[in-house]
PDB file of C-alpha atoms in Angstrom:
ATOM      1  CA  LEU A 220     -22.234  16.495   3.509  1.00  0.00           C
ATOM      2  CA  HIS A 221     -22.331  13.223   2.191  1.00  0.00           C
ATOM      3  CA  GLY A 222     -22.858  13.796  -1.385  1.00  0.00           C
ATOM      4  CA  LEU A 223     -20.356  16.715  -0.723  1.00  0.00           C
ATOM      5  CA  ALA A 224     -18.085  13.394   0.155  1.00  0.00           C
ATOM      6  CA  VAL A 225     -18.118  11.641  -2.081  1.00  0.00           C
ATOM      7  CA  GLN A 226     -17.616  13.723  -5.235  1.00  0.00           C
ATOM      8  CA  VAL A 227     -14.115  14.628  -2.810  1.00  0.00           C
ATOM      9  CA  GLU A 228     -12.847  10.927  -3.379  1.00  0.00           C
ATOM     10  CA  ASP A 229     -14.610  10.933  -7.281  1.00  0.00           C
ATOM     11  CA  ILE A 230     -11.985  13.700  -7.428  1.00  0.00           C
ATOM     12  CA  ARG A 231      -9.392  11.852  -5.897  1.00  0.00           C
ATOM     13  CA  LEU A 232      -9.395   8.844  -7.256  1.00  0.00           C
ATOM     14  CA  ARG A 233      -9.609  10.311 -10.408  1.00  0.00           C
ATOM     15  CA  THR A 234      -6.474  11.830  -9.202  1.00  0.00           C
ATOM     16  CA  TYR A 235      -4.819   9.433  -8.535  1.00  0.00           C
ATOM     17  CA  ASN A 236      -5.904   7.501 -11.256  1.00  0.00           C
ATOM     18  CA  SER A 237      -4.014   9.598 -13.557  1.00  0.00           C
ATOM     19  CA  ALA A 238      -0.764   9.288 -11.123  1.00  0.00           C
ATOM     20  CA  LEU A 239      -0.712   6.300 -11.512  1.00  0.00           C
ATOM     21  CA  LYS A 240      -0.597   5.816 -15.488  1.00  0.00           C
ATOM     22  CA  ALA A 241       1.926   8.785 -14.315  1.00  0.00           C
ATOM     23  CA  VAL A 242       4.262   5.748 -12.620  1.00  0.00           C
ATOM     24  CA  LYS A 243       3.669   3.383 -15.007  1.00  0.00           C
ATOM     25  CA  ALA A 244       4.590   5.018 -18.023  1.00  0.00           C
ATOM     26  CA  GLN A 245       7.972   6.642 -16.453  1.00  0.00           C
ATOM     27  CA  ARG A 246       8.128   2.571 -15.802  1.00  0.00           C
ATOM     28  CA  GLU A 247       7.677   2.052 -19.077  1.00  0.00           C
ATOM     29  CA  LEU A 248      10.766   4.796 -20.193  1.00  0.00           C
ATOM     30  CA  LEU A 249      12.781   3.238 -18.649  1.00  0.00           C
ATOM     31  CA  GLN A 250      12.305  -0.238 -19.605  1.00  0.00           C
ATOM     32  CA  GLN A 251      13.168   0.867 -22.904  1.00  0.00           C
ATOM     33  CA  SER A 252      16.234   2.640 -21.792  1.00  0.00           C
ATOM     34  CA  SER A 253      19.876   0.097 -23.552  1.00  0.00           C
ATOM     35  CA  PRO A 254      22.663  -0.645 -20.615  1.00  0.00           C
ATOM     36  CA  VAL A 255      24.825   1.820 -20.649  1.00  0.00           C
ATOM     37  CA  GLU A 256      21.817   4.396 -20.235  1.00  0.00           C
ATOM     38  CA  TRP A 257      20.444   2.381 -17.751  1.00  0.00           C
ATOM     39  CA  ALA A 258      23.935   1.864 -15.795  1.00  0.00           C
ATOM     40  CA  ALA A 259      24.234   5.720 -16.348  1.00  0.00           C
ATOM     41  CA  MET A 260      21.128   6.577 -14.523  1.00  0.00           C
ATOM     42  CA  ARG A 261      21.299   4.217 -11.794  1.00  0.00           C
ATOM     43  CA  ASP A 262      24.922   5.631 -10.506  1.00  0.00           C
ATOM     44  CA  ASP A 263      23.244   8.763 -10.350  1.00  0.00           C
ATOM     45  CA  ALA A 264      19.777   7.199  -8.056  1.00  0.00           C
ATOM     46  CA  THR A 265      23.083   6.195  -6.000  1.00  0.00           C
ATOM     47  CA  GLN A 266      24.814   9.524  -5.337  1.00  0.00           C
ATOM     48  CA  LYS A 267      22.239  11.395  -4.609  1.00  0.00           C
ATOM     49  CA  LEU A 268      20.758   9.052  -2.228  1.00  0.00           C
ATOM     50  CA  ILE A 269      24.310   8.901  -0.876  1.00  0.00           C
ATOM     51  CA  LYS A 270      24.652  12.357  -1.114  1.00  0.00           C
ATOM     52  CA  ARG A 271      20.320  12.353   0.928  1.00  0.00           C
ATOM     53  CA  GLY A 272      21.958  10.025   3.253  1.00  0.00           C
ATOM     54  CA  VAL A 273      18.983   7.830   2.527  1.00  0.00           C
ATOM     55  CA  LEU A 274      21.763   5.118   1.687  1.00  0.00           C
ATOM     56  CA  PRO A 275      25.208   4.516   3.583  1.00  0.00           C
ATOM     57  CA  PRO A 276      28.407   5.272   1.028  1.00  0.00           C
ATOM     58  CA  ASP A 277      28.482   2.334   0.163  1.00  0.00           C
ATOM     59  CA  GLY A 278      25.126   2.260  -1.150  1.00  0.00           C
ATOM     60  CA  ASN A 279      24.058  -1.112  -0.161  1.00  0.00           C
ATOM     61  CA  LEU A 280      20.780  -0.835  -0.780  1.00  0.00           C
ATOM     62  CA  MET A 281      19.281  -3.549   1.930  1.00  0.00           C
ATOM     63  CA  LYS A 282      21.403  -2.494   5.077  1.00  0.00           C
ATOM     64  CA  ARG A 283      19.166  -2.685   8.258  1.00  0.00           C
ATOM     65  CA  ASN A 284      19.076  -1.196  11.787  1.00  0.00           C
ATOM     66  CA  GLU A 285      17.532  -2.921  14.848  1.00  0.00           C
ATOM     67  CA  GLY A 286      14.462  -2.914  13.758  1.00  0.00           C
ATOM     68  CA  GLY A 287      15.496  -4.530  10.332  1.00  0.00           C
ATOM     69  CA  TRP A 288      13.801  -1.348   8.067  1.00  0.00           C
ATOM     70  CA  CYS A 289      16.276  -0.276   5.370  1.00  0.00           C
ATOM     71  CA  ALA A 290      15.792   2.447   3.038  1.00  0.00           C
ATOM     72  CA  ILE A 291      12.780   2.123   1.203  1.00  0.00           C
ATOM     73  CA  HIS A 292      11.394   1.098   4.396  1.00  0.00           C
ATOM     74  CA  SER A 293      11.801   5.268   5.671  1.00  0.00           C
ATOM     75  CA  ARG A 294      10.917   6.341   2.648  1.00  0.00           C
ATOM     76  CA  ALA A 295       7.858   4.953   2.525  1.00  0.00           C
ATOM     77  CA  LEU A 296       6.629   5.732   5.517  1.00  0.00           C
ATOM     78  CA  THR A 297       7.626   9.617   5.591  1.00  0.00           C
ATOM     79  CA  GLY A 298       6.412  10.051   1.569  1.00  0.00           C
ATOM     80  CA  ASP A 299       9.835  10.312   0.543  1.00  0.00           C
ATOM     81  CA  VAL A 300       8.551   9.592  -3.606  1.00  0.00           C
ATOM     82  CA  GLN A 301      11.863  10.715  -5.957  1.00  0.00           C
ATOM     83  CA  GLY A 302      13.836   8.671  -3.038  1.00  0.00           C
ATOM     84  CA  VAL A 303      11.122   5.842  -3.615  1.00  0.00           C
ATOM     85  CA  GLU A 304      11.650   6.250  -6.952  1.00  0.00           C
ATOM     86  CA  ASP A 305      14.997   6.014  -7.182  1.00  0.00           C
ATOM     87  CA  LEU A 306      15.083   3.509  -4.976  1.00  0.00           C
ATOM     88  CA  LEU A 307      13.624   1.531  -7.144  1.00  0.00           C
ATOM     89  CA  LEU A 308      15.088   2.206  -9.387  1.00  0.00           C
ATOM     90  CA  LEU A 309      18.917   0.615  -8.365  1.00  0.00           C
ATOM     91  CA  ASP A 310      16.053  -2.089  -6.557  1.00  0.00           C
ATOM     92  CA  SER A 311      16.095  -4.009 -10.285  1.00  0.00           C
ATOM     93  CA  GLY A 312      15.390  -7.391  -8.222  1.00  0.00           C
ATOM     94  CA  ASN A 313      12.897  -5.631  -6.615  1.00  0.00           C
ATOM     95  CA  SER A 314      14.034  -7.022  -3.002  1.00  0.00           C
ATOM     96  CA  MET A 315      13.424  -3.768  -1.623  1.00  0.00           C
ATOM     97  CA  VAL A 316       9.904  -4.076  -2.674  1.00  0.00           C
ATOM     98  CA  TYR A 317       9.479  -7.326  -0.505  1.00  0.00           C
ATOM     99  CA  SER A 318      11.400  -7.130   2.095  1.00  0.00           C
ATOM    100  CA  VAL A 319      10.242  -7.300   5.605  1.00  0.00           C
ATOM    101  CA  THR A 320      10.926  -5.566   8.459  1.00  0.00           C
ATOM    102  CA  GLU A 321      11.500  -7.690  11.468  1.00  0.00           C
ATOM    103  CA  ASP A 322       7.762  -7.039  13.009  1.00  0.00           C
ATOM    104  CA  GLY A 323       6.786  -8.535   9.103  1.00  0.00           C
ATOM    105  CA  TRP A 324       5.982  -5.020   7.997  1.00  0.00           C
ATOM    106  CA  THR A 325       6.603  -3.865   3.724  1.00  0.00           C
ATOM    107  CA  ALA A 326       7.265  -0.103   2.517  1.00  0.00           C
ATOM    108  CA  LEU A 327       3.866  -0.696   1.266  1.00  0.00           C
ATOM    109  CA  HIS A 328       2.505  -0.993   4.971  1.00  0.00           C
ATOM    110  CA  ARG A 329       4.677   1.968   6.052  1.00  0.00           C
ATOM    111  CA  ALA A 330       2.952   4.046   3.114  1.00  0.00           C
ATOM    112  CA  ALA A 331      -0.572   3.188   4.029  1.00  0.00           C
ATOM    113  CA  THR A 332       0.320   4.052   7.412  1.00  0.00           C
ATOM    114  CA  ASN A 333       0.814   7.642   6.741  1.00  0.00           C
ATOM    115  CA  GLY A 334      -1.421   7.810   3.423  1.00  0.00           C
ATOM    116  CA  HIS A 335       1.581   8.367   1.328  1.00  0.00           C
ATOM    117  CA  LYS A 336      -0.740   7.499  -2.276  1.00  0.00           C
ATOM    118  CA  GLU A 337       1.961   8.364  -4.807  1.00  0.00           C
ATOM    119  CA  VAL A 338       4.370   6.533  -2.996  1.00  0.00           C
ATOM    120  CA  ALA A 339       2.192   3.108  -2.366  1.00  0.00           C
ATOM    121  CA  LEU A 340       1.552   3.724  -6.475  1.00  0.00           C
ATOM    122  CA  GLN A 341       4.993   3.553  -6.997  1.00  0.00           C
ATOM    123  CA  LEU A 342       5.336  -0.056  -4.591  1.00  0.00           C
ATOM    124  CA  LEU A 343       1.928  -1.416  -6.158  1.00  0.00           C
ATOM    125  CA  ASP A 344       3.537  -0.818  -9.747  1.00  0.00           C
ATOM    126  CA  ARG A 345       6.566  -3.160  -8.825  1.00  0.00           C
ATOM    127  CA  GLY A 346       4.587  -5.616  -5.952  1.00  0.00           C
ATOM    128  CA  GLY A 347       1.149  -6.108  -7.813  1.00  0.00           C
ATOM    129  CA  GLU A 348      -1.046  -9.009  -5.836  1.00  0.00           C
ATOM    130  CA  LYS A 349       2.392 -10.412  -4.232  1.00  0.00           C
ATOM    131  CA  LEU A 350       2.469  -7.354  -2.085  1.00  0.00           C
ATOM    132  CA  VAL A 351      -0.432  -6.694  -1.037  1.00  0.00           C
ATOM    133  CA  ARG A 352      -0.872  -9.968  -0.213  1.00  0.00           C
ATOM    134  CA  MET A 353       1.829  -9.973   2.549  1.00  0.00           C
ATOM    135  CA  THR A 354       1.306  -9.576   6.321  1.00  0.00           C
ATOM    136  CA  THR A 355       2.454  -8.315   8.994  1.00  0.00           C
ATOM    137  CA  ASP A 356       3.623 -10.136  11.683  1.00  0.00           C
ATOM    138  CA  GLN A 357      -0.453  -9.784  13.509  1.00  0.00           C
ATOM    139  CA  GLY A 358      -1.416 -10.307   9.902  1.00  0.00           C
ATOM    140  CA  TRP A 359      -2.463  -6.420   8.825  1.00  0.00           C
ATOM    141  CA  THR A 360      -2.157  -6.032   4.968  1.00  0.00           C
ATOM    142  CA  ALA A 361      -1.639  -2.629   3.763  1.00  0.00           C
ATOM    143  CA  LEU A 362      -5.289  -2.800   2.978  1.00  0.00           C
ATOM    144  CA  HIS A 363      -5.764  -3.358   6.493  1.00  0.00           C
ATOM    145  CA  ILE A 364      -4.622   0.198   6.834  1.00  0.00           C
ATOM    146  CA  ALA A 365      -6.244   1.911   4.166  1.00  0.00           C
ATOM    147  CA  CYS A 366      -9.279   0.428   4.561  1.00  0.00           C
ATOM    148  CA  GLN A 367      -8.537   1.675   9.022  1.00  0.00           C
ATOM    149  CA  ASN A 368      -8.076   4.770   8.291  1.00  0.00           C
ATOM    150  CA  GLY A 369     -10.214   5.517   5.028  1.00  0.00           C
ATOM    151  CA  GLN A 370      -8.255   5.748   2.558  1.00  0.00           C
ATOM    152  CA  LEU A 371     -10.406   4.917  -0.583  1.00  0.00           C
ATOM    153  CA  GLY A 372      -8.138   5.718  -3.399  1.00  0.00           C
ATOM    154  CA  LEU A 373      -5.178   3.023  -2.317  1.00  0.00           C
ATOM    155  CA  VAL A 374      -8.253   0.316  -1.751  1.00  0.00           C
ATOM    156  CA  THR A 375      -9.175   1.337  -5.477  1.00  0.00           C
ATOM    157  CA  SER A 376      -5.867   0.722  -6.574  1.00  0.00           C
ATOM    158  CA  CYS A 377      -4.771  -2.560  -4.520  1.00  0.00           C
ATOM    159  CA  MET A 378      -7.700  -3.900  -5.975  1.00  0.00           C
ATOM    160  CA  GLN A 379      -6.576  -2.818  -9.218  1.00  0.00           C
ATOM    161  CA  VAL A 380      -4.270  -5.853  -8.578  1.00  0.00           C
ATOM    162  CA  CYS A 381      -5.563  -8.411  -6.972  1.00  0.00           C
ATOM    163  CA  ASP A 382      -9.482 -10.027  -6.667  1.00  0.00           C
ATOM    164  CA  SER A 383     -12.042  -9.412  -4.126  1.00  0.00           C
ATOM    165  CA  LYS A 384     -10.406 -12.955  -2.418  1.00  0.00           C
ATOM    166  CA  VAL A 385      -7.889 -10.759  -0.713  1.00  0.00           C
ATOM    167  CA  LEU A 386      -9.821  -8.819   1.089  1.00  0.00           C
ATOM    168  CA  HIS A 387     -11.388 -12.530   2.786  1.00  0.00           C
ATOM    169  CA  ILE A 388      -7.755 -12.703   4.327  1.00  0.00           C
ATOM    170  CA  GLN A 389      -7.597 -12.411   7.808  1.00  0.00           C
ATOM    171  CA  ASP A 390      -5.171 -10.541  10.861  1.00  0.00           C
ATOM    172  CA  LEU A 391      -4.793 -12.379  14.437  1.00  0.00           C
ATOM    173  CA  GLU A 392      -7.903 -11.589  15.632  1.00  0.00           C
ATOM    174  CA  GLY A 393      -9.808 -12.521  13.037  1.00  0.00           C
ATOM    175  CA  TYR A 394     -10.917  -8.958  11.415  1.00  0.00           C
ATOM    176  CA  THR A 395     -11.026  -8.521   6.995  1.00  0.00           C
ATOM    177  CA  CYS A 396     -10.833  -5.428   5.382  1.00  0.00           C
ATOM    178  CA  MET A 397     -14.629  -5.330   5.469  1.00  0.00           C
ATOM    179  CA  HIS A 398     -14.695  -5.341   9.408  1.00  0.00           C
ATOM    180  CA  ARG A 399     -11.308  -2.171  10.203  1.00  0.00           C
ATOM    181  CA  ALA A 400     -13.580   0.121   7.686  1.00  0.00           C
ATOM    182  CA  ALA A 401     -16.138  -1.008   9.631  1.00  0.00           C
ATOM    183  CA  ILE A 402     -15.017   0.121  13.593  1.00  0.00           C
ATOM    184  CA  ASN A 403     -13.921   2.324  11.958  1.00  0.00           C
ATOM    185  CA  GLY A 404     -16.843   3.604  10.157  1.00  0.00           C
ATOM    186  CA  LYS A 405     -14.846   4.025   6.514  1.00  0.00           C
ATOM    187  CA  SER A 406     -18.479   3.975   4.361  1.00  0.00           C
ATOM    188  CA  LEU A 407     -17.248   5.320   1.388  1.00  0.00           C
ATOM    189  CA  VAL A 408     -14.157   2.970   1.727  1.00  0.00           C
ATOM    190  CA  VAL A 409     -17.565  -0.142   1.847  1.00  0.00           C
ATOM    191  CA  ARG A 410     -19.217   0.819  -0.293  1.00  0.00           C
ATOM    192  CA  GLU A 411     -16.392   0.217  -2.615  1.00  0.00           C
ATOM    193  CA  ILE A 412     -16.000  -2.582  -1.000  1.00  0.00           C
ATOM    194  CA  LEU A 413     -19.943  -4.421  -2.088  1.00  0.00           C
ATOM    195  CA  LYS A 414     -19.412  -2.958  -6.026  1.00  0.00           C
ATOM    196  CA  LEU A 415     -17.356  -6.154  -6.545  1.00  0.00           C
ATOM    197  CA  LYS A 416     -20.445  -8.575  -5.259  1.00  0.00           C
ATOM    198  CA  ASP A 417     -18.334 -10.619  -3.332  1.00  0.00           C
ATOM    199  CA  PRO A 418     -21.446 -11.473  -0.519  1.00  0.00           C
ATOM    200  CA  ASP A 419     -18.541 -13.948   1.946  1.00  0.00           C
ATOM    201  CA  LEU A 420     -17.438 -10.558   2.788  1.00  0.00           C
ATOM    202  CA  LEU A 421     -20.432  -9.794   5.148  1.00  0.00           C
ATOM    203  CA  THR A 422     -20.707 -13.266   6.180  1.00  0.00           C
ATOM    204  CA  LEU A 423     -16.770 -13.550   7.950  1.00  0.00           C
ATOM    205  CA  THR A 424     -16.039 -13.823  11.311  1.00  0.00           C
ATOM    206  CA  ASP A 425     -13.986 -11.954  13.074  1.00  0.00           C
ATOM    207  CA  HIS A 426     -11.970 -14.233  16.431  1.00  0.00           C
ATOM    208  CA  ASP A 427     -15.654 -13.666  18.164  1.00  0.00           C
ATOM    209  CA  GLY A 428     -18.190 -14.243  16.185  1.00  0.00           C
ATOM    210  CA  PHE A 429     -18.796 -10.733  14.914  1.00  0.00           C
ATOM    211  CA  THR A 430     -19.788 -10.104  10.600  1.00  0.00           C
ATOM    212  CA  CYS A 431     -18.025  -6.766   9.944  1.00  0.00           C
ATOM    213  CA  LEU A 432     -22.164  -5.626  10.483  1.00  0.00           C
ATOM    214  CA  HIS A 433     -22.032  -7.063  13.480  1.00  0.00           C
ATOM    215  CA  TRP A 434     -19.548  -4.271  14.729  1.00  0.00           C
ATOM    216  CA  ALA A 435     -20.816  -1.987  11.903  1.00  0.00           C
ATOM    217  CA  ALA A 436     -23.803  -1.392  14.466  1.00  0.00           C
ATOM    218  CA  ARG A 437     -21.672  -1.968  17.861  1.00  0.00           C
ATOM    219  CA  ALA A 438     -19.763   1.270  17.051  1.00  0.00           C
ATOM    220  CA  GLY A 439     -22.752   3.123  15.594  1.00  0.00           C
ATOM    221  CA  HIS A 440     -21.669   3.999  12.463  1.00  0.00           C
ATOM    222  CA  ALA A 441     -25.762   3.467  11.598  1.00  0.00           C
ATOM    223  CA  GLU A 442     -24.331   4.339   7.860  1.00  0.00           C
TER     224      GLU A 442
END
């Protein structure tokens, strides 16, 4: 069964990497557009988003609700690939990409919560390492969420824009991404992270003095 799980994840990773190439190719095509073509695409995207109710009638990208959410947070949470694509077209300065809710969540955190890989790829293409390193009020990066939920493709894609030091980030409980993966028995994620050959990931302790190995043993995850 483990071998089958590995094969399934390998297929998912290949699909994921193909999607990432498509996102980058689309971005390069937009960058080659003339100012007139760019303006036309922006106007078209704005009208589509207003018509769908994603944006208010005035087209304000950064209008927030009571929790500090703006359009890109809600679209990322629901996995609206087209909506996020259109919003990013309008967000030339990346203000939405790096915007946070009142509790410090980015759109990437929201996408990771529900495992929306395509949306996460769109955001990573624009936000890069800076976006991956951003933490919530609880100290969670999007990688903490992806590791806890066993989202191997998202973990791999995040690591393509960062070095292993991002995995050293500890949340308010002192947990690293490896702690989160070990506690929840996400062995495929753990194996992928171990490929980075960063010994510190195995020795970092939480606020109670436990390493990820301690937690894997305590949770009964022998694998």
